[in-house]
Amino acid sequence: MTETKEFTCIRCPLGCQVVATLEDGKIVSITGNTCPRGAEYVTNELTDPRRIVTSLVKVTGGSQPVASVKTASDIPKGKIFECLDALKSVELTAPVRIGDVVIPDVCGTGIDVIATSNIQ
Amino acid sequence: MDKDLVIIGGGPAGLAAAVAAKEAGVNDLLILERDNKLGGILNQCIHNGFGLHTFKEELTGPEYAARFIVRAKELEIPYKLETMVVDISADGDAKIVTYMNREEGLVVVRAKAVILCMGCRERSRGALNIPGYRPAGIYTAGTAQRYVNIEGRMPGKEVVILGSGDIGLIMARRMTFEGAKVKLVAELMPYSGGLKRNIAQCLNDFDIPLLLSHTVVDIKGKERVEAVVIAEVDEKSKPIPGTEQEIKCDTLLLSCGLIPENELSNALGVEMNRVTNGPLVNESLETSVPGVFACGNVLHVHDLVDYVSEEATQAGKKAAEYLGKSEAVNAGGDKKIVIKAVDGVRYTVPSIIRLDHMEDRQVVRFRVGAVYKKVAIQVLAGDKEIMNLKKQALAPGEMEQVILRKSVLESIPDLSEVTVRVKTD
Ligand SMILES: Cc1cc2nc3c(=O)[nH]c(=O)nc-3n(C[C@H](O)[C@H](O)[C@H](O)COP(=O)(O)OP(=O)(O)OC[C@H]3O[C@@H](n4cnc5c(N)ncnc54)[C@H](O)[C@@H]3O)c2cc1C
Ligand code: SF4
C-alpha cells in the first residue's frame, strides 16, 4: 500500500513542507526538503520523533525567581511531560551560569538539562 | 557630555551595532538601556531557535544574547542600565540625546552619531474590536511571556489566543508546559502570521487547534474573563452570523503583531515609512537625519534575530565610517537610486541606494502582502530585468531578501529607480 505523509521541517526557520512516500510503512522517497536535514527530520518523525525542551526552574537568592533551562539535545517526544515534571521539583540557588547541569540524564534519556541564563 | 556615538537600546541590535562600531575603531561610544540588563526581548525568549545563521547552532534567546554581551564586555564597551532616553533632537550636525536615570537624573549628551536600536512593542489597541467593559485576564502575548519567563508567575489556567503571530504560538506551548490548557488559537486572516515551524512544534505537537479566518466577537465575565465567543469571518473580515461558539477560559492572549518603537525617531523628525512604521533608510541604514542610523526591530519587524545582528553590524560599521569621514564625503552621493516596492512587495529596507556609498553586495530585505505559491521575485533596474528568483511560496509572516550587486547597478547608465515585485505570471 502506498501512502504519503506531509511534514513541516522544524530544523531551521525556512520550515520546508516535506513529503514522505511510504510503501507498506517503509519510506521510499522524501521530497520538498531544501537540505539533507529535512530528510533526516522526516525519517526521525516516522521512527523516533524528538524535541529539544525549553522551560524554567525555580531559583532562590537571585535577581529573578526563575532560570531558563533546556535539554542539551533533543529527547524523545513522548518524554516531554515527564521531563517537565522532573523540572518542577528542582530549586537552584543563585548564582546560575549558562551551561550549569540542572538535571543529569533526565528521565533516563542520557541527556542533561542545562541552564540557559545567567542569574546573579 | 560629548560622545562620538550613542546607541539607544541594548538588545541584540544595540549590542551588535556597538561591537561592530568599536571593532571599526569608534572608542568614544555609549549604550543606553532602560531595562535592568542587556539583551532586550531575547531575555524572555527562552525557547530555542536563535543563532542558526550566526553561530551554526540552535541557541535559546538568553544564550544568544549572552554571546554578544560577552563580546561587548571584552571590548570594554561602556553601557548604562535602567537609563531611559527621553528625547533626541538635532543641533546643526550634533545630535542632542537626553536620558534619565536614578543616579544622574536628567543628562544631556551631544553626540556626533546615533544608532536607534529601540526594538518594537506589541500591538494591543485595535487588536480587539469589542466595545465596552474589559475584565481582568486579557494580556498581550509578550506581556504574558514576561510574567511567565522572567517573573515566574502564570497569568491563567485555561487560555484562548487571538492572533497567530510567533509570540502567540510560542506562548501556546509555554503555557501548555506550565500546565495550562490552551483551547485554541484564532486568526483573523486566512493565513498565519507566524513561522510554519512554530505552528508545527508549538500547536500541532500538542493538538492545539488553529482556526484561520476566525476572531473573538465577545468576552464574557465581569471581574475576570469567564469565556470568549469566537466566530468565523468572511473575506472582508466581518463575523459571519450563526458561526459563533462560546469557549470557556480565564485568559485571553493577544498576539496581533508588533510595531516599531519610534516615539524618539518621530521627536527627532526623521522621515518614516508608512508601511513599516520605521524610519526610511539608505544603503548605510542611515535615516533622513545625517548621522542617525537605525537597525533591528525599530527599523522593521524581524522574525529572526540573526538578521537583526547582521543588519546592526552593518549599521555599526557605517556609523564608524560616517564618524571617520569629512562632511563633504558624507554628503556625497548625488546618484540616488530609489527602490520601489510594487505588486505584492509591501516595502524594502533600504529604500534608497547612493551608489558612491554602496558596498559590492547590498542586502535588500522586504515582506510581501499576501500568500503566493509558485511565483518569482523580480528585480528591475529601470525597466531592465536584473534578477528573477523562483519561489515555491511567499508569505507575509516570512521576511525575504535579494542581494543587489554594485557592478550591475553601475553598468546601467543614469539609473534612478530599482523595482522589486512579485511576478505571478
Ligand atoms: C516574543 C518574541 C519571540 C521571538 N522569537 C524568535 C525566535 O524564535 N527566533 C529568532 O531568531 N527571533 C525571534 N524573535 C525576534 C528577535 O528576538 C527580535 O527580532 C530581536 O530581539 C530584535 O532585537 P532589537 O535589538 O531590535 O530589539 P529588542 O530586543 O526589543 O531590544 C530593544 C531594546 O531597546 C531598549 N529601549 C527601547 N526604548 C528605549 C529608550 N527610550 N531608552 C533606552 N532603551 C530603550 C529596550 O529596553 C530593549 O532592551 C522574537 C521576538 C519576539 C518579540
Ligand atoms: S529541510 Fe533544511 S532548509 Fe528546509 S526547513 Fe529543514 S533544515 Fe531548513
Coordinates of C-alpha atoms and ligand atoms in Angstrom, one line a residue:
Chain A
M1 CA 0.0 0.0 0.0
T2 CA 1.3 3.4 -0.9
E3 CA 0.7 6.5 1.3
T4 CA 2.1 9.9 1.6
K5 CA 2.7 11.9 4.7
E6 CA 3.4 15.6 4.9
F7 CA 5.6 17.3 7.5
T8 CA 6.8 20.8 8.3
C9 CA 10.5 20.5 8.9
I10 CA 11.4 22.4 12.1
R11 CA 15.2 22.1 11.9
C12 CA 15.5 25.7 10.6
P13 CA 13.2 28.8 10.2
L14 CA 12.7 28.0 6.5
G15 CA 10.1 25.5 7.5
C16 CA 10.1 23.4 4.3
Q17 CA 7.0 21.2 3.6
V18 CA 8.5 17.8 3.3
V19 CA 6.5 14.9 1.8
A20 CA 7.4 11.3 2.6
T21 CA 6.1 8.5 0.4
L22 CA 5.7 5.2 2.2
E23 CA 5.3 1.7 0.7
D24 CA 3.9 -0.8 3.3
G25 CA 5.2 1.5 6.0
K26 CA 8.7 1.8 4.5
I27 CA 10.0 5.2 3.3
V28 CA 10.6 5.0 -0.5
S29 CA 11.0 8.7 -1.2
I30 CA 11.3 12.1 0.5
T31 CA 10.7 15.3 -1.4
G32 CA 10.3 19.0 -0.7
N33 CA 13.3 19.3 1.6
T34 CA 15.8 22.1 0.8
C35 CA 18.7 20.4 2.6
P36 CA 19.5 16.8 3.9
R37 CA 18.5 17.8 7.4
G38 CA 14.9 17.8 6.2
A39 CA 15.1 14.1 5.1
E40 CA 16.7 13.3 8.4
Y41 CA 14.0 15.1 10.3
V42 CA 11.2 13.3 8.5
T43 CA 12.9 9.9 8.9
N44 CA 13.1 10.6 12.7
E45 CA 9.5 11.8 12.8
L46 CA 8.4 8.5 11.4
T47 CA 10.5 6.3 13.6
D48 CA 11.7 8.2 16.7
P49 CA 10.3 11.8 17.0
R50 CA 12.4 14.0 19.2
R51 CA 12.3 17.6 20.5
I52 CA 14.5 20.0 22.5
V53 CA 12.6 21.0 25.6
T54 CA 13.0 24.5 26.9
S55 CA 11.4 25.5 30.3
L56 CA 12.1 27.1 33.7
V57 CA 13.2 26.1 37.1
K58 CA 12.9 27.9 40.4
V59 CA 15.9 29.9 41.7
T60 CA 16.4 31.3 45.2
G61 CA 18.5 34.2 46.2
G62 CA 18.8 35.6 42.7
S63 CA 17.8 38.7 40.7
Q64 CA 14.8 36.8 39.4
P65 CA 12.8 33.9 40.7
V66 CA 13.2 31.6 37.7
A67 CA 16.1 30.4 35.5
S68 CA 15.6 29.2 31.9
V69 CA 16.8 25.7 31.0
K70 CA 16.9 23.4 28.0
T71 CA 17.7 19.8 27.2
A72 CA 21.3 19.7 25.9
S73 CA 20.0 17.9 22.8
D74 CA 16.6 16.5 21.7
I75 CA 14.8 13.9 23.8
P76 CA 12.0 11.5 22.7
K77 CA 8.8 13.4 22.2
G78 CA 6.9 11.1 24.4
K79 CA 9.1 12.1 27.4
I80 CA 8.5 15.9 27.2
F81 CA 5.9 16.0 30.0
E82 CA 7.9 13.6 32.2
C83 CA 10.9 15.9 31.8
L84 CA 8.8 18.9 32.7
D85 CA 7.5 17.1 35.8
A86 CA 11.1 16.4 36.8
L87 CA 11.9 20.1 36.5
K88 CA 9.1 21.1 38.8
S89 CA 10.9 19.6 41.8
V90 CA 14.2 21.4 41.1
E91 CA 15.2 24.5 43.0
L92 CA 18.6 26.1 42.2
T93 CA 20.4 28.7 44.3
A94 CA 21.9 31.7 42.7
P95 CA 24.3 32.3 41.0
V96 CA 23.4 30.2 38.0
R97 CA 25.6 30.2 34.9
I98 CA 24.8 29.2 31.4
G99 CA 25.7 25.6 30.9
D100 CA 25.3 24.5 34.5
V101 CA 23.9 21.0 34.6
V102 CA 20.4 21.2 36.3
I103 CA 19.4 17.5 35.9
P104 CA 21.9 14.9 34.6
D105 CA 20.5 12.2 32.4
V106 CA 16.9 13.5 32.6
C107 CA 14.3 10.7 32.8
G108 CA 16.8 8.1 31.6
T109 CA 17.3 9.7 28.2
G110 CA 21.0 10.1 28.6
I111 CA 20.6 13.8 28.1
D112 CA 21.3 16.5 30.6
V113 CA 19.1 19.5 31.3
I114 CA 21.3 22.6 31.4
A115 CA 20.8 26.3 32.4
T116 CA 20.5 28.8 29.6
S117 CA 20.6 32.1 31.5
N118 CA 23.0 33.7 33.9
I119 CA 21.3 34.7 37.2
Q120 CA 23.3 36.7 39.7
Chain B
M1 CA 28.8 65.2 28.0
D2 CA 30.2 64.8 24.5
K3 CA 30.2 61.4 22.7
D4 CA 31.1 60.3 19.2
L5 CA 28.4 57.6 19.1
V6 CA 25.4 56.9 21.3
I7 CA 23.5 53.7 20.9
I8 CA 19.9 53.7 22.1
G9 CA 18.8 50.3 23.3
G10 CA 20.9 47.3 24.5
G11 CA 19.0 44.5 22.8
P12 CA 20.6 42.3 20.1
A13 CA 20.6 45.3 17.6
G14 CA 22.3 47.7 20.0
L15 CA 24.9 45.1 21.1
A16 CA 25.8 44.1 17.5
A17 CA 26.0 47.7 16.4
A18 CA 28.2 48.6 19.3
V19 CA 30.5 45.7 18.8
A20 CA 30.9 46.5 15.0
A21 CA 31.4 50.2 15.7
K22 CA 34.1 49.5 18.3
E23 CA 35.8 47.0 16.1
A24 CA 35.9 49.6 13.4
G25 CA 37.7 52.0 15.7
V26 CA 35.0 54.0 17.4
N27 CA 36.2 54.2 21.0
D28 CA 34.1 57.0 22.4
L29 CA 30.7 55.3 22.4
L30 CA 27.9 54.5 24.9
I31 CA 24.9 52.2 25.0
L32 CA 21.8 53.4 26.9
E33 CA 19.4 50.7 28.0
R34 CA 16.2 51.3 30.0
D35 CA 15.9 47.7 31.4
N36 CA 18.0 46.3 34.3
K37 CA 20.1 44.1 32.0
L38 CA 21.4 44.0 28.4
G39 CA 19.8 41.6 25.8
G40 CA 16.5 43.2 25.1
I41 CA 13.5 41.0 24.3
L42 CA 15.8 37.9 24.0
N43 CA 15.9 37.6 27.8
Q44 CA 12.3 36.5 27.8
C45 CA 12.5 34.3 24.7
I46 CA 13.7 31.1 26.5
H47 CA 12.8 28.8 23.6
N48 CA 15.4 27.6 21.1
G49 CA 15.7 28.6 17.5
F50 CA 18.1 31.5 17.7
G51 CA 21.5 31.8 16.0
L52 CA 21.5 29.0 13.4
H53 CA 22.9 31.5 10.9
T54 CA 25.3 33.4 13.1
F55 CA 26.7 30.6 15.3
K56 CA 25.6 27.5 13.3
E57 CA 23.9 26.1 16.4
E58 CA 20.4 26.4 17.9
L59 CA 20.5 28.6 20.9
T60 CA 17.9 30.0 23.2
G61 CA 17.3 33.7 23.4
P62 CA 19.3 34.4 26.6
E63 CA 22.2 32.2 25.3
Y64 CA 22.3 34.2 22.1
A65 CA 22.2 37.5 23.9
A66 CA 25.0 36.3 26.3
R67 CA 27.3 35.7 23.3
F68 CA 27.0 39.4 22.3
I69 CA 27.1 40.7 25.9
V70 CA 30.4 38.8 26.5
R71 CA 31.8 40.3 23.3
A72 CA 30.7 43.8 24.3
K73 CA 32.3 43.3 27.7
E74 CA 35.6 42.0 26.2
L75 CA 35.7 45.2 24.0
E76 CA 35.0 47.2 27.2
I77 CA 32.1 49.0 25.6
P78 CA 30.5 51.3 28.2
Y79 CA 26.8 51.0 28.9
K80 CA 24.3 52.4 31.3
L81 CA 21.3 50.3 32.6
E82 CA 18.0 51.5 33.9
T83 CA 18.6 54.5 31.8
M84 CA 15.8 55.8 29.6
V85 CA 16.3 58.0 26.6
V86 CA 13.5 60.6 26.7
D87 CA 14.4 62.8 23.8
I88 CA 16.6 63.3 20.7
S89 CA 17.0 66.5 18.7
A90 CA 19.4 67.9 16.2
D91 CA 21.6 70.9 16.7
G92 CA 23.4 71.6 13.5
D93 CA 25.5 68.4 13.0
A94 CA 25.2 67.4 16.6
K95 CA 22.6 65.1 18.0
I96 CA 21.3 66.0 21.4
V97 CA 20.3 62.9 23.4
T98 CA 18.6 63.4 26.7
Y99 CA 18.4 60.4 29.1
M100 CA 17.3 59.9 32.6
N101 CA 18.2 57.5 35.4
R102 CA 18.1 57.3 39.2
E103 CA 21.7 58.2 40.0
E104 CA 22.2 61.1 37.5
G105 CA 18.7 62.4 36.9
L106 CA 18.3 64.1 33.6
V107 CA 21.5 64.2 31.4
V108 CA 22.2 65.7 28.0
V109 CA 24.7 64.2 25.7
R110 CA 26.0 65.8 22.5
A111 CA 26.7 63.0 20.0
K112 CA 28.2 63.1 16.6
A113 CA 26.3 60.0 15.6
V114 CA 23.4 58.0 17.0
I115 CA 22.2 54.4 16.3
L116 CA 18.5 53.8 17.0
C117 CA 18.0 50.3 18.4
M118 CA 14.8 50.6 20.5
G119 CA 13.1 47.5 19.2
C120 CA 9.4 47.2 18.9
R121 CA 6.3 46.7 21.1
E122 CA 3.2 44.7 20.7
R123 CA 0.0 46.0 19.0
S124 CA -2.7 46.0 21.6
R125 CA -5.1 48.8 20.8
G126 CA -7.3 48.0 17.9
A127 CA -6.5 44.3 18.1
L128 CA -9.7 43.6 20.0
N129 CA -12.7 45.1 18.2
I130 CA -15.0 44.8 21.1
P131 CA -16.5 47.9 22.8
G132 CA -17.2 48.2 26.5
Y133 CA -16.0 46.6 29.7
R134 CA -12.6 44.8 30.0
P135 CA -12.4 42.2 32.7
A136 CA -9.1 41.0 34.1
G137 CA -7.3 38.2 32.3
I138 CA -6.6 39.9 28.9
Y139 CA -2.9 40.2 28.1
T140 CA -0.7 40.7 25.1
A141 CA 1.3 37.5 24.4
G142 CA 4.6 39.3 25.1
T143 CA 3.4 40.6 28.5
A144 CA 2.4 37.1 29.4
Q145 CA 5.8 35.8 28.2
R146 CA 7.5 38.3 30.6
Y147 CA 5.3 37.2 33.5
V148 CA 6.0 33.5 33.0
N149 CA 9.6 33.5 31.9
I150 CA 11.1 36.3 33.9
E151 CA 8.8 36.8 36.9
G152 CA 7.8 33.2 37.2
R153 CA 4.1 33.6 37.5
M154 CA 1.2 32.2 35.4
P155 CA -1.5 34.5 34.1
G156 CA -4.2 31.7 34.0
K157 CA -5.1 28.1 33.5
E158 CA -7.5 28.0 30.5
V159 CA -6.3 30.0 27.6
V160 CA -7.5 31.3 24.3
I161 CA -5.1 33.1 22.0
L162 CA -6.2 35.6 19.4
G163 CA -3.7 36.1 16.6
S164 CA -1.2 33.6 15.3
G165 CA 2.0 35.8 15.5
D166 CA 5.1 33.9 16.6
I167 CA 4.9 35.2 20.2
G168 CA 1.3 33.8 20.5
L169 CA 2.4 30.4 19.1
I170 CA 5.5 30.2 21.4
M171 CA 3.3 31.1 24.3
A172 CA 0.7 28.4 23.4
R173 CA 3.5 25.8 24.0
R174 CA 5.0 27.6 27.0
M175 CA 1.6 27.8 28.8
T176 CA 1.0 24.1 28.0
F177 CA 4.4 23.2 29.5
E178 CA 3.4 25.2 32.6
G179 CA 0.2 23.1 33.0
A180 CA -2.4 25.4 31.4
K181 CA -4.9 24.2 28.9
V182 CA -4.6 26.2 25.6
K183 CA -8.0 25.7 24.0
L184 CA -7.3 27.2 20.6
V185 CA -5.6 29.9 18.5
A186 CA -8.0 32.1 16.4
E187 CA -6.5 34.0 13.5
L188 CA -8.5 36.7 11.7
M189 CA -6.6 36.3 8.4
P190 CA -6.9 33.2 6.2
Y191 CA -3.2 32.5 6.8
S192 CA -1.0 32.5 9.9
G193 CA 1.3 35.5 10.7
G194 CA 3.8 33.2 12.4
L195 CA 6.6 30.9 11.1
K196 CA 5.5 27.5 9.8
R197 CA 7.9 25.7 12.1
N198 CA 6.2 27.3 15.1
I199 CA 2.8 26.1 14.0
A200 CA 4.3 22.6 13.7
Q201 CA 6.2 22.5 17.0
C202 CA 4.0 24.7 19.2
L203 CA 0.5 23.9 18.1
N204 CA 0.4 20.6 16.1
D205 CA 2.7 18.8 18.6
F206 CA 0.1 19.4 21.4
D207 CA -3.1 19.2 19.3
I208 CA -3.9 22.8 19.8
P209 CA -6.3 23.8 17.0
L210 CA -5.5 26.9 14.8
L211 CA -8.7 28.4 13.5
L212 CA -8.0 30.6 10.5
S213 CA -10.5 33.3 9.4
H214 CA -11.8 33.4 13.0
T215 CA -12.0 36.2 15.6
V216 CA -13.2 37.0 19.1
V217 CA -16.6 38.7 19.0
D218 CA -17.5 38.8 22.7
I219 CA -15.9 38.4 26.1
K220 CA -17.9 37.0 29.0
G221 CA -17.3 37.7 32.6
K222 CA -17.4 40.8 34.8
E223 CA -14.3 40.8 37.2
R224 CA -12.3 38.1 35.3
V225 CA -12.7 36.6 31.8
E226 CA -15.0 33.6 32.1
A227 CA -15.4 32.7 28.4
V228 CA -14.9 34.2 24.9
V229 CA -17.2 34.0 21.9
I230 CA -15.4 33.3 18.6
A231 CA -16.9 33.4 15.1
E232 CA -15.8 32.8 11.6
V233 CA -15.2 35.8 9.4
D234 CA -15.8 36.4 5.7
E235 CA -13.3 37.8 3.1
K236 CA -13.9 41.3 4.5
S237 CA -13.0 40.1 8.0
K238 CA -16.7 40.6 9.1
P239 CA -18.0 37.9 11.5
I240 CA -20.5 35.5 9.9
P241 CA -23.7 35.3 11.9
G242 CA -24.6 31.8 13.1
T243 CA -20.9 30.7 13.4
E244 CA -20.4 31.9 17.0
Q245 CA -19.2 29.4 19.6
E246 CA -18.5 30.1 23.3
I247 CA -15.2 28.9 24.7
K248 CA -14.7 28.7 28.4
C249 CA -11.4 30.2 29.5
D250 CA -9.9 32.5 32.2
T251 CA -7.3 34.1 30.0
L252 CA -7.2 35.7 26.6
L253 CA -3.8 36.4 25.0
L254 CA -3.5 38.8 22.1
S255 CA -0.8 38.2 19.5
C256 CA -1.6 40.6 16.8
G257 CA 1.7 41.9 15.5
L258 CA 4.4 44.2 16.5
I259 CA 5.1 47.9 15.8
P260 CA 8.5 49.6 15.9
E261 CA 9.0 51.8 18.9
N262 CA 9.6 55.1 17.2
E263 CA 8.5 57.9 19.6
L264 CA 12.1 59.1 19.7
S265 CA 12.6 58.9 15.9
N266 CA 9.4 60.9 15.5
A267 CA 10.5 63.5 18.1
L268 CA 13.8 63.9 16.1
G269 CA 11.7 64.3 12.9
V270 CA 13.2 61.5 10.8
E271 CA 11.2 60.6 7.7
M272 CA 9.1 57.5 8.3
N273 CA 8.0 54.6 6.1
R274 CA 4.2 54.3 6.4
V275 CA 4.2 50.6 5.8
T276 CA 6.8 49.5 8.4
N277 CA 6.2 52.4 10.8
G278 CA 10.0 52.6 11.0
P279 CA 12.4 55.2 9.6
L280 CA 13.2 55.4 5.9
V281 CA 16.9 54.5 5.4
N282 CA 19.5 54.4 2.7
E283 CA 22.1 51.7 1.9
S284 CA 24.0 52.7 5.1
L285 CA 20.9 52.2 7.2
E286 CA 21.1 56.0 7.8
T287 CA 17.8 57.9 8.3
S288 CA 16.9 61.2 6.7
V289 CA 18.8 62.9 9.5
P290 CA 22.5 62.5 8.6
G291 CA 24.5 60.6 11.3
V292 CA 21.4 58.9 12.7
F293 CA 21.2 55.2 11.9
A294 CA 18.6 52.6 12.6
C295 CA 18.6 48.8 12.8
G296 CA 16.7 45.8 14.2
N297 CA 13.1 45.9 15.1
V298 CA 12.9 49.7 15.4
L299 CA 13.6 49.8 11.6
H300 CA 11.3 46.9 10.6
V301 CA 9.9 43.9 12.5
H302 CA 12.2 40.9 12.2
D303 CA 11.4 37.3 12.9
L304 CA 15.0 36.2 13.0
V305 CA 17.5 37.6 15.4
D306 CA 20.3 36.6 13.1
Y307 CA 19.2 39.1 10.6
V308 CA 18.9 41.7 13.3
S309 CA 22.6 41.1 14.2
E310 CA 23.6 41.2 10.6
E311 CA 21.8 44.4 10.0
A312 CA 23.1 46.0 13.2
T313 CA 26.6 45.1 12.3
Q314 CA 26.2 47.0 9.0
A315 CA 24.8 50.0 10.9
G316 CA 27.7 50.0 13.3
K317 CA 30.2 49.8 10.5
K318 CA 28.5 52.6 8.6
A319 CA 28.3 54.8 11.7
A320 CA 32.1 54.3 12.2
E321 CA 32.6 55.2 8.5
Y322 CA 30.5 58.3 9.0
L323 CA 32.5 59.4 12.0
G324 CA 35.8 58.9 10.2
K325 CA 35.0 61.0 7.2
S326 CA 34.7 64.6 6.4
E327 CA 31.4 66.2 5.9
A328 CA 31.9 66.5 2.1
V329 CA 32.3 62.8 1.8
N330 CA 29.2 62.1 3.9
A331 CA 27.1 64.5 1.9
G332 CA 28.4 62.9 -1.4
G333 CA 26.3 60.6 -3.4
D334 CA 24.3 62.7 -5.7
K335 CA 23.5 59.5 -7.6
K336 CA 20.5 58.3 -5.6
I337 CA 18.6 55.2 -6.7
V338 CA 15.2 54.8 -5.2
I339 CA 14.0 51.3 -4.6
K340 CA 10.3 50.9 -5.3
A341 CA 8.2 48.1 -3.8
V342 CA 5.2 47.2 -6.0
D343 CA 3.0 44.2 -7.0
G344 CA 2.7 42.5 -3.7
V345 CA 6.0 43.7 -2.2
R346 CA 5.0 45.9 0.7
Y347 CA 8.2 47.7 1.4
T348 CA 12.0 47.4 1.1
V349 CA 14.8 48.2 3.6
P350 CA 16.8 50.1 2.4
S351 CA 14.6 52.2 0.2
I352 CA 17.4 54.5 -1.2
I353 CA 20.8 53.5 -2.5
R354 CA 23.6 56.0 -3.0
L355 CA 26.0 54.3 -5.5
D356 CA 29.0 56.2 -4.0
H357 CA 28.4 54.6 -0.6
M358 CA 27.2 51.2 -1.8
E359 CA 29.2 48.1 -0.9
D360 CA 29.8 45.4 -3.6
R361 CA 26.8 43.5 -2.3
Q362 CA 23.8 45.1 -0.8
V363 CA 21.2 43.1 1.0
V364 CA 17.6 44.4 0.4
R365 CA 15.0 43.0 2.8
F366 CA 11.3 43.0 2.3
R367 CA 7.9 41.4 3.1
V368 CA 5.1 40.5 0.8
G369 CA 1.4 41.4 1.5
A370 CA -0.3 38.0 0.8
V371 CA 0.4 34.3 0.4
Y372 CA 1.8 33.4 -3.0
K373 CA 2.6 29.9 -4.5
K374 CA 5.0 29.2 -7.3
V375 CA 5.9 32.8 -8.2
A376 CA 9.1 34.8 -8.8
I377 CA 10.7 37.8 -7.2
Q378 CA 11.6 40.1 -10.0
V379 CA 14.1 43.0 -9.7
L380 CA 14.1 45.6 -12.4
A381 CA 16.8 48.3 -12.9
G382 CA 14.9 51.0 -14.7
D383 CA 12.9 48.7 -17.0
K384 CA 15.6 46.1 -17.4
E385 CA 15.2 42.8 -15.5
I386 CA 18.3 42.1 -13.4
M387 CA 17.0 39.3 -11.3
N388 CA 14.3 36.7 -11.4
L389 CA 14.2 34.4 -8.4
K390 CA 11.8 31.5 -8.4
K391 CA 9.9 31.0 -5.2
Q392 CA 7.9 27.9 -4.2
A393 CA 6.0 30.0 -1.6
L394 CA 5.9 33.5 -0.2
A395 CA 4.0 34.6 2.9
P396 CA 3.6 37.8 4.9
G397 CA 5.0 36.1 8.0
E398 CA 8.4 35.5 6.5
M399 CA 10.9 38.2 5.6
E400 CA 12.5 37.8 2.2
Q401 CA 15.7 39.3 0.7
V402 CA 17.5 39.9 -2.5
I403 CA 21.2 40.9 -2.9
L404 CA 22.0 43.7 -5.4
R405 CA 25.4 43.9 -6.9
K406 CA 27.1 47.3 -7.3
S407 CA 28.7 46.3 -10.6
V408 CA 25.3 45.5 -12.1
L409 CA 23.7 48.8 -10.9
E410 CA 26.8 50.8 -12.1
S411 CA 26.6 49.2 -15.6
I412 CA 23.2 50.8 -16.2
P413 CA 23.6 54.5 -17.3
D414 CA 21.5 57.1 -15.5
L415 CA 19.8 54.6 -13.2
S416 CA 17.4 56.3 -10.8
E417 CA 15.0 53.5 -9.9
V418 CA 15.1 49.9 -9.0
T419 CA 11.8 48.0 -8.7
V420 CA 11.2 44.9 -6.6
R421 CA 8.0 43.0 -7.4
V422 CA 6.2 39.6 -7.1
K423 CA 5.9 38.2 -10.6
T424 CA 2.8 36.0 -10.7
D425 CA 2.5 35.2 -14.5
Ligands
LIG1 C1 8.3 37.2 21.6 C2 9.3 37.2 20.5 C3 9.7 35.9 20.1 C4 10.7 35.8 19.1 N1 11.2 34.6 18.7 C5 12.3 34.5 17.9 C6 12.8 33.2 17.5 O1 12.3 32.2 17.9 N2 13.9 33.2 16.7 C7 14.5 34.3 16.3 O2 15.5 34.3 15.6 N3 14.0 35.5 16.6 C8 12.9 35.7 17.4 N4 12.4 36.9 17.7 C9 12.9 38.1 17.1 C10 14.1 38.7 17.8 O3 14.1 38.4 19.1 C11 14.0 40.1 17.7 O4 13.9 40.4 16.3 C12 15.2 40.9 18.3 O5 15.2 40.7 19.7 C13 15.1 42.3 18.0 O6 16.3 43.0 18.5 P1 16.2 44.5 18.8 O7 17.5 44.8 19.5 O8 15.9 45.3 17.6 O9 15.0 44.8 19.8 P2 14.8 44.4 21.3 O10 15.3 43.1 21.6 O11 13.4 44.7 21.6 O12 15.7 45.5 22.1 C14 15.4 46.9 22.2 C15 16.0 47.4 23.5 O13 15.9 48.8 23.5 C16 15.5 49.2 24.7 N5 14.9 50.6 24.6 C17 13.7 50.9 23.9 N6 13.4 52.2 24.1 C18 14.4 52.7 24.8 C19 14.7 54.0 25.3 N7 13.9 55.1 25.1 N8 15.8 54.2 26.1 C20 16.6 53.2 26.4 N9 16.4 51.9 26.0 C21 15.3 51.7 25.2 C22 14.6 48.2 25.2 O14 14.5 48.1 26.6 C23 15.2 46.9 24.7 O15 16.2 46.3 25.5 C24 11.3 37.0 18.6 C25 10.8 38.3 19.0 C26 9.8 38.3 20.0 C27 9.3 39.7 20.4
SF4_2 S1 14.8 20.9 5.0 FE1 16.6 22.0 5.5 S2 16.2 24.1 4.8 FE2 14.2 23.1 4.9 S3 13.4 23.6 6.9 FE3 14.5 21.7 7.1 S4 16.6 22.2 7.8 FE4 15.6 24.1 6.9

